[in-house]
Coordinates of N, CA and C in Angstrom, one line a residue:
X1 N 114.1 6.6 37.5 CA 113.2 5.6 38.1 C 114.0 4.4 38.5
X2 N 113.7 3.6 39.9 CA 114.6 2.8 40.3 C 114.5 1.5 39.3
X3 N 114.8 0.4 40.0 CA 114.7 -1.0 39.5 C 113.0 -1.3 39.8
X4 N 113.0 -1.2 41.1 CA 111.9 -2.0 42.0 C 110.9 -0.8 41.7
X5 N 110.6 0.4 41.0 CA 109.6 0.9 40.8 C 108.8 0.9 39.0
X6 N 110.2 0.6 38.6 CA 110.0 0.0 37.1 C 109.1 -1.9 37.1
X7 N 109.3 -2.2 38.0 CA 109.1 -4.0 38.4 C 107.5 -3.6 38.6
X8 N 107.2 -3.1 39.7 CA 105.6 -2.8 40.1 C 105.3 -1.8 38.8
X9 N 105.3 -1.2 38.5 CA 104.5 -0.1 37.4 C 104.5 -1.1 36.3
X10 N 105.6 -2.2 36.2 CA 105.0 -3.1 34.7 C 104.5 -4.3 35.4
X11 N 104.1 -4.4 36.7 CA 103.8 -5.7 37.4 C 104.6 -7.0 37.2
X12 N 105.5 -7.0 36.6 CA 106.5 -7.7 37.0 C 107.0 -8.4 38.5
X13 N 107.2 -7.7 38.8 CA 107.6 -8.0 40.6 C 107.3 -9.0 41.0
X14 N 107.7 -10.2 41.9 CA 107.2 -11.5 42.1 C 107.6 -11.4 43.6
X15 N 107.2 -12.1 44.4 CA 107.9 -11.9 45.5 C 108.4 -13.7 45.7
X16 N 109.5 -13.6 46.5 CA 109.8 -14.5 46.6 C 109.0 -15.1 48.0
X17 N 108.5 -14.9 48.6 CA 107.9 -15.6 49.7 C 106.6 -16.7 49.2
X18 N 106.0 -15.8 48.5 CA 104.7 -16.6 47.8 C 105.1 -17.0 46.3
X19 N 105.7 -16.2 45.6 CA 105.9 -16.1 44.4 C 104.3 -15.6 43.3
X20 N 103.7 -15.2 44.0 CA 102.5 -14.1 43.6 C 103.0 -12.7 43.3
X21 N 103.0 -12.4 42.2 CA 102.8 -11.3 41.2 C 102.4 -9.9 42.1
X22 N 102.7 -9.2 42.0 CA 102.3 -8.0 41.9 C 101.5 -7.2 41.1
X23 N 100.5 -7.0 41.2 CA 100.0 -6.3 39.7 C 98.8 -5.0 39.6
X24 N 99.2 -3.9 39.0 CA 98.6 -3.0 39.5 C 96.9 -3.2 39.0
X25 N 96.0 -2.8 40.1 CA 94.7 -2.9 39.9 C 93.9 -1.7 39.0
X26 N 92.8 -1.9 38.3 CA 92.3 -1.0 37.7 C 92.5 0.5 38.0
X27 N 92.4 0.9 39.5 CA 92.7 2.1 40.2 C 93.8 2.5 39.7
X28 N 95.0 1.9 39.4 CA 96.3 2.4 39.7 C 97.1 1.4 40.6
X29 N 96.6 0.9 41.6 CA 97.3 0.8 42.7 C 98.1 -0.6 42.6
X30 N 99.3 -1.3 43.3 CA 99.5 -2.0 43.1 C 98.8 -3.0 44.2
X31 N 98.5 -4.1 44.2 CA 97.8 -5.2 44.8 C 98.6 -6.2 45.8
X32 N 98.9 -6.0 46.8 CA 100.0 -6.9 47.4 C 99.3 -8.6 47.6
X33 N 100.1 -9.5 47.9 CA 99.4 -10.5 47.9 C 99.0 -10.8 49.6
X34 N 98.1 -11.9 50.1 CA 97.9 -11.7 51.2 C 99.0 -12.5 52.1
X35 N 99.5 -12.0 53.2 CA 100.3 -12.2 53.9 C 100.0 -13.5 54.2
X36 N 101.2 -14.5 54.5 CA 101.5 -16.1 54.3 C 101.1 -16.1 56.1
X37 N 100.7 -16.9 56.6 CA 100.6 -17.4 58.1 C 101.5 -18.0 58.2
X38 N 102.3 -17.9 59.6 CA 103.5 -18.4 60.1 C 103.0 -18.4 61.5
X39 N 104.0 -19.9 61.9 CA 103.9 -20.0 63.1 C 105.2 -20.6 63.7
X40 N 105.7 -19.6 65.2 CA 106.9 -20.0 65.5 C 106.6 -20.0 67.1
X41 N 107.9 -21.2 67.5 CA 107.8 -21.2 69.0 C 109.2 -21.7 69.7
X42 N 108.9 -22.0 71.0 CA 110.7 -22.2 71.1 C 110.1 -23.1 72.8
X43 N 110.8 -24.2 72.7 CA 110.4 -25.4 74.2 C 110.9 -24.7 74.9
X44 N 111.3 -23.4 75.3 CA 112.3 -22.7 76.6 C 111.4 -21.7 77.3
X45 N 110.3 -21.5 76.0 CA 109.5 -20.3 76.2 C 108.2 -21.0 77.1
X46 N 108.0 -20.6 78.4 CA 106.6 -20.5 79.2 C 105.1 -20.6 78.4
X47 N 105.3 -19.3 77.8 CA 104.1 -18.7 76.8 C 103.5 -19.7 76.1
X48 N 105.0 -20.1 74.9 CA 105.2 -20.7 73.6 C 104.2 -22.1 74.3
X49 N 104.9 -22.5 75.4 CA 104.6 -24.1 76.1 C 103.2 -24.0 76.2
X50 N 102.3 -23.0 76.9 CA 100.8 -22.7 76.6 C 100.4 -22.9 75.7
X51 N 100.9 -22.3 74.8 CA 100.6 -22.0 73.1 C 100.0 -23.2 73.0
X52 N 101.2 -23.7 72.8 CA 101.4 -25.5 71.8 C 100.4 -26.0 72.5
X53 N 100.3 -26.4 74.1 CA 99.2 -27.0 74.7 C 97.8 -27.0 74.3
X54 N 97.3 -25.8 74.1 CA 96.1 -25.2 73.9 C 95.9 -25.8 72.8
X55 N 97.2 -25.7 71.6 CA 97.0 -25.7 70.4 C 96.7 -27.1 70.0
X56 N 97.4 -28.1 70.8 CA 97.4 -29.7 70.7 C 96.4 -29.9 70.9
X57 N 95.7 -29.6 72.3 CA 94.9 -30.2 73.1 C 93.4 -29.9 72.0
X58 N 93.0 -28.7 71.9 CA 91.7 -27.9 70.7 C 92.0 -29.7 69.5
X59 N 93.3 -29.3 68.5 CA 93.1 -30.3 67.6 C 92.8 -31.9 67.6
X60 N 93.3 -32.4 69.0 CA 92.8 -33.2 69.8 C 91.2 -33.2 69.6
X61 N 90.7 -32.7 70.2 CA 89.0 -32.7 70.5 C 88.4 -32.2 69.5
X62 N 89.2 -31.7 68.6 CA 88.2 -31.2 67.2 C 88.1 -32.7 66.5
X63 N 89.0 -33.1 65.9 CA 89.6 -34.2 65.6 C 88.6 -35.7 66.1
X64 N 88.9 -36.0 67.2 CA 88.6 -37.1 67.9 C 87.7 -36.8 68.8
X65 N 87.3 -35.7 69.4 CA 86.1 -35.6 70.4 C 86.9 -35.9 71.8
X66 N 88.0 -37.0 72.1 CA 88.8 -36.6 73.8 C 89.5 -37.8 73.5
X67 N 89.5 -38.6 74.8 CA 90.4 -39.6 74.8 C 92.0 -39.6 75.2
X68 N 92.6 -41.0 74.6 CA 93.9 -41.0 75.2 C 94.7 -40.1 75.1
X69 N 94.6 -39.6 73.9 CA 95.6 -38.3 73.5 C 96.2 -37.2 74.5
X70 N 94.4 -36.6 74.8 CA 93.8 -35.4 75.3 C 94.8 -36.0 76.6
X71 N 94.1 -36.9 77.1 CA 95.0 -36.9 79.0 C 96.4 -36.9 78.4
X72 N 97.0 -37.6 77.6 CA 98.3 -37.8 77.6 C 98.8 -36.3 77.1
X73 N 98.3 -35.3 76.5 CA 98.7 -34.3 76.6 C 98.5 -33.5 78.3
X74 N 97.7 -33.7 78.6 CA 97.1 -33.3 80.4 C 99.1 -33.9 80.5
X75 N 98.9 -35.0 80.9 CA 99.9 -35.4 81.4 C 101.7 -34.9 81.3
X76 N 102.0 -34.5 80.3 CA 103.1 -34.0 79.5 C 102.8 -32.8 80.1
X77 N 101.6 -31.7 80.0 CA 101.7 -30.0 80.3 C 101.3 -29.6 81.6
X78 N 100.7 -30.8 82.3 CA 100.1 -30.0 83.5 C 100.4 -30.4 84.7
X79 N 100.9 -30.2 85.6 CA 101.7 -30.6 87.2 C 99.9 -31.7 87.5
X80 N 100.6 -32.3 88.5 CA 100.1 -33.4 88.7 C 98.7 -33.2 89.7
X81 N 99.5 -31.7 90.2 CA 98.5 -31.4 91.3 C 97.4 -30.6 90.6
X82 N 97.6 -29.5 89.3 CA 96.4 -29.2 88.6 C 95.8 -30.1 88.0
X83 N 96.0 -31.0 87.5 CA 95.3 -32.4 87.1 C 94.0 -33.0 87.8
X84 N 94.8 -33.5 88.9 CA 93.5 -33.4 90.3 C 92.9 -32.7 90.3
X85 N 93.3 -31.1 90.3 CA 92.7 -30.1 90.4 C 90.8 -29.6 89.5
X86 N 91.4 -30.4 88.4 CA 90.9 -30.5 87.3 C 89.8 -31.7 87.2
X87 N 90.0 -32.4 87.9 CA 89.1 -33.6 87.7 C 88.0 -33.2 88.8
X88 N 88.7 -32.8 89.8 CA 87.4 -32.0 91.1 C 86.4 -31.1 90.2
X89 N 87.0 -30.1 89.4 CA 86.4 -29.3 88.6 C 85.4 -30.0 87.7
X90 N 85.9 -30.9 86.6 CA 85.3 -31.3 86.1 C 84.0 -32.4 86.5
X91 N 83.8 -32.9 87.5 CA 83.3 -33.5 88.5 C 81.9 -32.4 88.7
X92 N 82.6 -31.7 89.2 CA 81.3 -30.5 89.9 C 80.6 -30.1 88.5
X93 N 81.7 -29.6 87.8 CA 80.4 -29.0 86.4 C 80.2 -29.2 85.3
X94 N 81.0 -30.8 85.3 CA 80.1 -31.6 84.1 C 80.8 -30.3 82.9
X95 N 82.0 -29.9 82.7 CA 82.6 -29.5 82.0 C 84.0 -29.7 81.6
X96 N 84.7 -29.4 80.6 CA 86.2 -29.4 80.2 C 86.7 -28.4 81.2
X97 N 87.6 -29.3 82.0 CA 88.3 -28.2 83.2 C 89.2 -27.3 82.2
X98 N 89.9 -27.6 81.3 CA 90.9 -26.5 80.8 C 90.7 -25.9 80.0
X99 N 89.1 -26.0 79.1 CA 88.8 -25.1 78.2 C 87.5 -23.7 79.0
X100 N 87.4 -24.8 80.3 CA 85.7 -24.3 81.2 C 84.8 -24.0 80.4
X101 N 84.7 -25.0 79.5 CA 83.6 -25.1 78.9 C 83.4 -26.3 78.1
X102 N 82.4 -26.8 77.6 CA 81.3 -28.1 76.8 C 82.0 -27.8 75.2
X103 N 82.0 -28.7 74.5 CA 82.4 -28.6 73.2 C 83.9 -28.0 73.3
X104 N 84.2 -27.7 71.5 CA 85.6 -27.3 71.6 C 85.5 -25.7 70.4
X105 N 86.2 -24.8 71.1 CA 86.4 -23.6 70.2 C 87.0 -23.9 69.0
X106 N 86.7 -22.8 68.4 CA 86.9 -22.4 67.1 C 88.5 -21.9 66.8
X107 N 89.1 -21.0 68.0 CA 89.8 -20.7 67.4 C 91.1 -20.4 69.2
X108 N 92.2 -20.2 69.0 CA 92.9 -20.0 70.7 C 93.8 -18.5 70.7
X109 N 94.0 -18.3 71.5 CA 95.4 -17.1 71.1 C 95.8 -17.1 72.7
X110 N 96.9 -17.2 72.8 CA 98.0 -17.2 74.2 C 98.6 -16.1 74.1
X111 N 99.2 -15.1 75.4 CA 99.7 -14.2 75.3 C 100.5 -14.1 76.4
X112 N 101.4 -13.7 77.0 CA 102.2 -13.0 78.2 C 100.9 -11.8 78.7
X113 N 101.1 -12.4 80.3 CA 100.7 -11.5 80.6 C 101.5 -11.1 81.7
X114 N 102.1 -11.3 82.5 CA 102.8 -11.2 84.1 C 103.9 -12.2 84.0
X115 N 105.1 -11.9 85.1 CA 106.0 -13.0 85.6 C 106.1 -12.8 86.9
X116 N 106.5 -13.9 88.0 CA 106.7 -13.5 89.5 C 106.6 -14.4 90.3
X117 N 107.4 -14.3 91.3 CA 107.8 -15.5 92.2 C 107.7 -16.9 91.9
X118 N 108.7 -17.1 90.4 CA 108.5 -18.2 89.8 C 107.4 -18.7 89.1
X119 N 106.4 -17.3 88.7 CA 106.0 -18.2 88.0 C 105.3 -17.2 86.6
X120 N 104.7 -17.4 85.5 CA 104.3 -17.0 84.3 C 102.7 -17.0 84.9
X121 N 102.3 -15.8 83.9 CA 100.7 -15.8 83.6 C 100.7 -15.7 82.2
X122 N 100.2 -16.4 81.7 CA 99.4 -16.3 79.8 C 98.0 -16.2 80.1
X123 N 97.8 -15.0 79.5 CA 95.9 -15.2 79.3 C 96.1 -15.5 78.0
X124 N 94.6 -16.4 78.1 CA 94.1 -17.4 76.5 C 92.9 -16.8 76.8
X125 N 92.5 -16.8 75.3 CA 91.4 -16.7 74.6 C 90.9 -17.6 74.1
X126 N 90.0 -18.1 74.4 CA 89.3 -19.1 73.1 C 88.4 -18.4 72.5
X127 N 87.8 -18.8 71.6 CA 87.0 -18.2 71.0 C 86.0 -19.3 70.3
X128 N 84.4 -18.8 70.1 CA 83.7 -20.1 70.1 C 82.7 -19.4 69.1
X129 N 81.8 -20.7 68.4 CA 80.3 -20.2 67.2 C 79.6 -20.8 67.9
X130 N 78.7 -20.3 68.0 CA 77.0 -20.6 68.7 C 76.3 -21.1 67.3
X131 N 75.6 -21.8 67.3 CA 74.4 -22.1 66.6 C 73.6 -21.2 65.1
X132 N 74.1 -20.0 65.8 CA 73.3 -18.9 65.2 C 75.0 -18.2 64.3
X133 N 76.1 -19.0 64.2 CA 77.5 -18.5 64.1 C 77.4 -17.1 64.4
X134 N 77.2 -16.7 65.5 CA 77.8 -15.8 66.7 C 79.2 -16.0 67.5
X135 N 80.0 -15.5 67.5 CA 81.2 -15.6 68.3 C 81.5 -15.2 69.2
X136 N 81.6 -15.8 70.6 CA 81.7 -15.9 72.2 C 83.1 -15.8 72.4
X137 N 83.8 -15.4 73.2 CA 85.0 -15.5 73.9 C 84.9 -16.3 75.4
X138 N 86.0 -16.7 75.8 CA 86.6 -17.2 77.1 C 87.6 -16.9 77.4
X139 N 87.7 -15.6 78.4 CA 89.1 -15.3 78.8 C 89.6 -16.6 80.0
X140 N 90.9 -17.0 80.0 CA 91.5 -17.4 80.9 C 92.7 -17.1 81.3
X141 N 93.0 -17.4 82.7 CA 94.6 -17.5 82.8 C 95.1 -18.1 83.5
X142 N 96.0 -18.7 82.8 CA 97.0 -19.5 82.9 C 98.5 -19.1 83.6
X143 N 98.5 -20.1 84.9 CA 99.7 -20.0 85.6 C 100.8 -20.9 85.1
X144 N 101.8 -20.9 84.9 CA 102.9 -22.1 84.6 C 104.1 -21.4 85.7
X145 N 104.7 -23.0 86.1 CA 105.6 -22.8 86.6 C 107.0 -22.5 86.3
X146 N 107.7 -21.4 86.1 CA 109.2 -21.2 85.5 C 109.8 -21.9 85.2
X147 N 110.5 -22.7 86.9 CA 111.4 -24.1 86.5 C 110.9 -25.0 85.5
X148 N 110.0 -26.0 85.9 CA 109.5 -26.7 85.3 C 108.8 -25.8 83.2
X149 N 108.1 -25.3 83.5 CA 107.7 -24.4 82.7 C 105.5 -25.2 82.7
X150 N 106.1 -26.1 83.6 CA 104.9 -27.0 83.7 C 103.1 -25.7 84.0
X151 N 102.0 -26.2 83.3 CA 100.7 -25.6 83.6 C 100.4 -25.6 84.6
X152 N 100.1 -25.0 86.1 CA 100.4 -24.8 87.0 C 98.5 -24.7 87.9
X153 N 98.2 -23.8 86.7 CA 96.9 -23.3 87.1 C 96.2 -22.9 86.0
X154 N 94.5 -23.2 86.0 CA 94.0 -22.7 84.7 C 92.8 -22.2 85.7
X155 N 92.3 -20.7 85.6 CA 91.5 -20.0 86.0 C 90.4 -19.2 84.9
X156 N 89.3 -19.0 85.0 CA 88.1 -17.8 84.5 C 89.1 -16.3 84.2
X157 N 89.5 -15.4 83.8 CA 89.7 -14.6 83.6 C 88.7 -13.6 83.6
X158 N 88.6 -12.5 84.7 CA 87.0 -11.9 84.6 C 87.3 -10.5 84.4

């Protein structure tokens, strides 16, 4: 019998990540613990630059409801010309041009979706609770510019 199988059968085993026990459950079985959330990103990555945006901008409006922050993040992630862009939008529908929607979701997820002629597509997800805690989605996608890595374009995803 090895080391590491003698460790789990007497529940010994610790893990060094969490330092939670291992311990076999009534069944037999042994019980792992639940996996730790991590989050990594990198200022070079397109994607990552979405990411963080989304991720800023959401904690922004959960937090404080809008204000200076919110633009001053607008400002830092989004070319000058979607900005405008954005204000036309917001104008017409009396909504959040970069979320396209009233209030603020629950939860984001960014992904790679495309690269080409200079530029990235990320579709985002938001994810939202209704009244009734029902959960809605919003696909969108997101253009960023390569060079710059600047938000470029934020569209409906249909």
């Amino acid at each position: 019998m090895t080391l590491l199988a003698v460790l789990l059968a007497t529940g010994a085993l610790v893990t060094a990540a969490s330092g939670a026990a291992h311990t076999p459950s009534s069944s037999g079985r042994t019980d792992a613990p639940a996996p730790v959330p991590s989050r990594s990103g990198t200022p070079t990555s397109t994607v990552d630059r979405v990411a963080d945006f989304y991720g800023a901008y959401i904690d922004v409006l959960h937090d404080t409801g809008d204000g200076r922050l919110a633009l001053a993040l607008r400002g830092h992630y989004l070319t000058a010309g979607l900005r405008h862009s954005l204000a036309r939008w917001e104008s017409t529908h009396h909504k959040d041009g970069v979320l396209r929607a009233k209030g603020v979701p629950t939860a984001w997820k960014a992904v790679h979706n495309d690269s080409g002629m200079g530029h990235c597509w990320s579709r985002v997800t938001l994810t939202w609770k209704d009244s009734g805690n029902r959960v809605h989605r919003t696909p969108l996608m997101v253009q960023s510019d390569l060079t710059t890595r600047l938000i470029s374009a934020i569209e409906a995803d249909t």
